[in-house]
C-alpha positions in Angstrom: -0.3 -0.1 -0.2 1.4 3.4 -1.1 1.5 5.6 2.1 0.5 8.9 1.3 2.4 11.4 2.5 0.7 14.7 3.6 3.5 17.0 4.9 5.1 16.7 1.0 1.7 17.7 -0.1 1.6 20.9 1.7 4.9 22.3 0.4 3.5 22.5 -3.1 2.9 25.9 -4.1 -0.1 25.9 -6.7 1.8 27.8 -9.5 4.5 25.3 -9.6 3.0 22.3 -10.8 4.2 18.8 -10.0 3.4 15.1 -10.1 4.0 13.5 -7.1 2.7 10.0 -8.1 4.9 6.9 -8.0 3.7 6.1 -11.9 6.9 8.6 -13.1 7.6 6.7 -16.7 3.8 5.9 -18.0 3.5 7.6 -21.0 0.7 9.8 -21.2 -1.7 8.9 -23.8 -5.2 10.9 -25.0 -8.8 9.5 -25.7 -11.9 11.1 -26.6 -15.1 9.7 -27.1 -17.8 11.8 -28.7 -21.5 10.3 -28.7 -24.5 11.0 -28.8 -27.6 8.3 -29.2 -27.6 8.1 -32.6 -23.6 8.4 -33.2 -20.2 7.9 -31.4 -17.1 8.5 -32.4 -13.6 7.9 -30.9 -10.4 9.1 -31.0 -6.5 8.5 -30.4 -3.3 10.2 -30.4 -4.2 13.6 -31.1 -2.9 16.7 -29.6 -5.0 19.5 -27.3 -4.7 22.4 -30.5 -7.2 19.5 -32.1 -9.9 19.6 -29.8 -11.4 22.0 -31.6 -12.3 20.0 -34.3 -12.8 16.9 -32.6 -14.7 18.5 -29.8 -19.2 18.7 -30.5 -20.7 20.7 -28.5 -24.0 19.0 -29.1 -23.6 15.9 -28.4 -21.1 14.1 -24.8 -17.7 14.4 -24.9 -15.4 12.7 -22.6 -11.8 13.2 -22.8 -9.6 10.6 -21.0 -5.7 11.0 -20.1 -3.3 8.2 -18.6 -0.5 9.3 -17.3 0.4 12.1 -15.4 4.3 12.7 -15.8 3.7 14.9 -18.9 3.4 18.3 -16.5 3.3 20.4 -20.2 0.4 18.1 -21.0 -2.0 18.7 -18.3 -1.4 22.5 -18.4 -1.6 22.7 -21.8 -5.1 21.0 -21.4 -5.6 23.3 -18.3 -5.0 26.1 -21.0 -7.1 24.8 -23.6 -10.6 24.5 -21.1 -9.5 27.2 -19.0 -9.2 25.6 -15.6 -7.3 26.9 -12.5 -4.1 26.3 -11.6 -5.5 25.0 -8.3 -7.1 22.2 -9.7 -4.2 21.3 -11.9 -2.2 20.9 -9.1 -4.8 19.6 -7.0 -4.8 16.6 -9.7 -1.4 16.5 -10.1 -0.9 16.2 -6.0 -2.3 12.6 -5.6 -1.2 13.2 -2.0 -4.3 15.3 -1.5 -7.6 13.6 0.3 -10.8 13.0 -1.8 -12.6 16.6 -3.0 -15.3 17.8 -4.8 -15.3 21.6 -5.9 -17.8 23.7 -7.4 -16.8 27.2 -9.6 -19.3 29.0 -12.0 -19.1 26.7 -14.8 -16.6 23.9 -13.2 -17.3 20.9 -11.2 -14.1 19.4 -10.0 -14.3 15.7 -8.7 -11.0 14.0 -7.7 -11.3 10.1 -5.9 -8.6 7.3 -4.7 -9.5 3.9 -6.2 -8.1 1.2 -4.6 -7.6 -2.3 -5.7 -5.7 -5.5 -3.9 -2.3 -5.4 -4.4 -1.6 -9.2 -6.3 -1.9 -11.6 -3.3 0.2 -10.1 -1.1 -1.6 -8.1 2.3 -1.2 -4.8 0.6 -3.8 -2.2 -1.2 -2.7 -0.4 -4.9 -3.9 3.0 -4.9 -4.3 5.5 -7.6 -6.1 8.5 -7.9 -8.0 9.4 -10.5 -9.5 13.2 -11.4 -12.6 14.4 -13.1 -13.8 17.7 -14.2 -17.1 18.3 -15.9 -17.3 22.1 -17.9 -19.2 23.2 -20.7 -20.9 19.4 -21.1 -17.0 17.9 -21.7 -16.2 15.4 -19.3 -12.6 15.2 -18.5 -10.8 12.2 -16.7 -7.3 12.1 -15.4 -5.4 9.0 -14.4 -2.1 8.2 -13.3 -1.7 5.0 -15.6 -3.7 2.8 -18.3 -5.7 0.2 -16.4 -9.3 -1.2 -17.0 -11.0 0.7 -14.1 -13.4 2.0 -17.3 -13.4 -0.8 -20.3 -16.6 -2.0 -19.4 -18.3 1.7 -19.7 -16.2 2.2 -22.8 -18.0 -0.4 -24.1 -21.1 0.4 -22.8 -20.6 3.4 -25.3 -19.9 1.5 -28.1 -22.4 -1.1 -28.0 -24.8 1.5 -26.8 -26.0 -0.7 -24.4 -27.5 1.0 -21.2 -28.6 4.8 -21.0 -25.5 6.1 -20.8 -25.8 7.0 -24.7 -29.1 9.3 -23.9 -27.4 10.8 -21.3 -25.1 13.9 -20.7 -22.0 14.2 -18.6 -23.4 14.0 -15.6 -24.4 10.5 -15.8 -21.6 9.6 -17.5 -19.8 10.8 -14.3 -22.0 8.8 -12.7 -21.2 5.8 -13.6 -17.3 6.2 -13.2 -17.6 6.9 -10.2 -20.1 3.7 -9.0 -16.9 1.8 -11.0 -14.4 3.0 -8.9 -16.8 2.5 -6.0 -17.0 -1.1 -6.9 -13.1 -1.3 -6.3 -14.1 -0.6 -3.0 -16.3 -3.3 -2.8 -13.7 -5.6 -4.2 -10.7 -4.7 -1.9 -13.2 -4.9 1.0 -14.5 -8.2 0.2 -10.6 -9.6 -0.4 -9.7 -8.4 3.1 -12.8 -9.8 4.6 -11.5 -13.3 3.1 -7.7 -12.6 4.6 -9.8 -11.7 7.7 -11.4 -15.0 8.2 -8.0 -17.0 7.1 -6.5 -15.3 10.0 -9.2 -15.8 12.1 -9.1 -19.9 11.6 -5.0 -19.4 11.8 -5.2 -17.8 15.5 -7.2 -20.9 16.3 -4.8 -23.4 15.8 -1.5 -21.3 15.7 0.2 -19.2 17.8 2.6 -18.2 15.4 3.8 -14.7 16.1 2.9 -13.6 12.7 -0.1 -13.8 12.8 -0.3 -11.4 14.9 1.7 -9.3 12.5 -1.2 -9.7 9.3 -3.9 -9.0 11.7 -2.1 -5.0 12.4 -1.6 -5.0 9.1 -5.1 -5.4 7.6 -6.1 -3.6 10.6 -4.1 -0.3 9.1 -5.6 -1.5 5.8 -9.1 -0.9 7.1 -8.2 2.5 8.6 -6.7 3.6 4.9 -10.3 1.9 3.3 -11.9 3.9 5.9 -10.0 7.3 5.9 -10.1 7.3 2.3 -14.4 6.5 2.0 -14.6 9.5 4.5 -13.9 12.0 2.6 -15.4 10.7 -0.6 -19.0 10.2 1.3 -19.0 13.7 2.3 -17.7 14.8 -1.0 -21.1 13.0 -2.2 -22.7 14.3 -0.2 -21.9 18.2 -0.8 -23.6 17.5 -4.4 -27.2 17.7 -2.5 -25.8 21.6 -2.0 -25.7 21.9 -5.6 -28.7 20.7 -6.0 -30.4 23.1 -3.5 -28.4 25.9 -5.1 -29.4 25.2 -8.5 -26.8 27.5 -10.2 -24.3 24.6 -11.5 -26.3 24.0 -15.2 -24.0 21.1 -15.8 -26.1 18.7 -13.9 -29.6 17.5 -14.6 -31.9 17.7 -11.7 -33.3 13.9 -12.6 -29.7 12.7 -12.7 -28.6 14.1 -9.1 -30.9 10.9 -7.2 -27.9 8.5 -8.7 -25.0 10.4 -6.8 -27.2 9.7 -3.8 -27.1 5.8 -4.3 -23.6 6.5 -4.1 -23.8 8.2 -0.9 -25.5 5.7 0.5 -22.9 3.0 -0.9 -20.4 4.8 0.6 -22.4 4.3 4.3 -23.0 0.8 3.5 -19.0 0.6 3.3 -18.3 2.4 6.1 -21.0 0.6 7.9 -19.1 -2.7 6.7 -15.7 -1.4 7.9 -16.7 -1.0 11.1 -18.2 -4.9 11.4 -15.0 -6.1 9.7 -13.1 -4.3 12.3 -14.8 -5.8 14.7 -14.2 -9.5 13.8 -10.4 -8.3 13.2 -10.2 -7.1 16.9 -12.1 -9.9 17.8 -8.8 -12.5 16.1 -6.9 -10.5 17.8 -8.1 -10.7 21.5 -8.6 -14.5 20.3 -4.8 -14.6 19.6 -3.8 -13.4 22.9 -6.4 -15.2 25.0 -4.8 -18.6 23.3 -1.5 -17.1 24.0 -2.7 -16.6 27.6 -4.6 -19.6 28.3 -1.7 -21.6 26.5 1.0 -19.9 28.6 -1.3 -20.8 32.1 -1.3 -24.6 30.9 2.6 -24.8 30.4 2.4 -22.8 33.9 0.3 -25.5 35.6 2.0 -28.4 34.2 5.0 -26.9 35.8 3.1 -26.0 39.3 2.4 -29.8 39.8 5.8 -31.3 39.2 7.4 -28.8 41.2 4.7 -29.6 44.0 5.3 -33.0 43.8 9.1 -32.8 43.8 8.9 -30.4 46.7 8.3 -32.9 49.6 10.7 -35.7 47.8 13.4 -32.4 47.7 12.6 -32.3 51.7 13.1 -36.0 52.3 16.4 -35.9 50.4 17.6 -32.6 51.9 16.8 -34.5 55.7 19.0 -37.5 55.0 21.7 -36.1 53.3 22.4 -33.6 55.9 25.4 -36.5 57.1 24.7 -36.3 61.0 26.7 -38.9 62.8 24.1 -40.2 65.0 20.9 -40.4 62.0 19.1 -44.0 63.2 18.4 -44.7 59.9 21.2 -44.7 58.3 22.3 -47.6 60.1 18.7 -49.6 58.6 19.7 -52.8 56.6 17.1 -51.9 54.2 16.6 -47.5 55.0 17.7 -47.1 51.4 14.5 -48.6 49.8 12.3 -47.7 52.6 13.3 -43.6 52.0 12.7 -44.6 48.1 9.1 -46.2 49.0 8.2 -43.3 50.9 8.9 -41.1 48.2 6.8 -43.4 45.6 4.1 -43.3 47.8 4.0 -39.8 48.4 3.9 -39.2 44.9 1.2 -41.5 43.8 -0.3 -40.2 46.8 0.0 -36.4 45.2 -1.1 -37.7 41.6 -4.0 -38.9 43.4 -5.4 -35.8 45.3 -4.3 -33.8 41.8 -6.8 -36.0 40.0 -9.2 -36.0 42.4 -9.2 -32.5 42.4 -9.0 -31.8 38.7 -5.9 -30.0 38.6 -5.3 -31.9 35.3 
């Protein structure tokens, strides 16, 4: 899981644009979809200067950029669409938390997309940003990924209602696709937590506790990622109430309300899973304590049996000259017999008292 360094992010100045992510070698690529209910045109490998002849204001336009390492390209997109440098800085600065900003003609939304990192216990993080301006949706991804492949296919095959809607609905289904990644990540974490719970019942390996703490960190990270998303989705309600932002159609606000409900469900599930993880941790420590108690009980019983034997051996090991028992012909065997009877008697006594 990539650690977010908020301190470094605060040092960045808005007019000194710098990409702070880890995908420094990712080549920047642009893709443009222009569509309506009757037509679709898809463009690849073009320059920002060509947007004038490609963008159709009468249709829905979706411009997607893969790779944020090319700062000049990001600047040129910002200049073309007259996007404030503060927003460009938030797009390039991957240490920023999820946020929603609304200006008079621009809606800005950035979000963290989370997915399990292979077979490890880590979480892969990518920041994705969206801008809606003049009916055009612009998305910025750190790297080429398959988050939106199924959405592109829906547009190409005219599946569902996406071709009949505007950029705000497209933003909704893109955000919904990213939120599905939260569910995938959470489900993966739940499977591993269940595995840890089973392991903690059968093993006292300290690595189990290390993994429990690792997944506790993962759940906290998920929580920190979803809470600002929940707040941002709730803020969309204020856009509806203000009734001043024309890029979003009134009937589409209900879709974002659904996303807000999903974020609440995710948070509730995380709280429940963290409780299960806490139970696994408590069970591990309880098992360790129980095992230690069993060891101590065994050692105590052994010690209790040998205390009288040690006393007897100590008495007859004092080597006094006038000890009568030293002159008995069968004294040794008698003392050994007494020791044996003491051992048997104590074992029977402990057994009746259910000490073992």
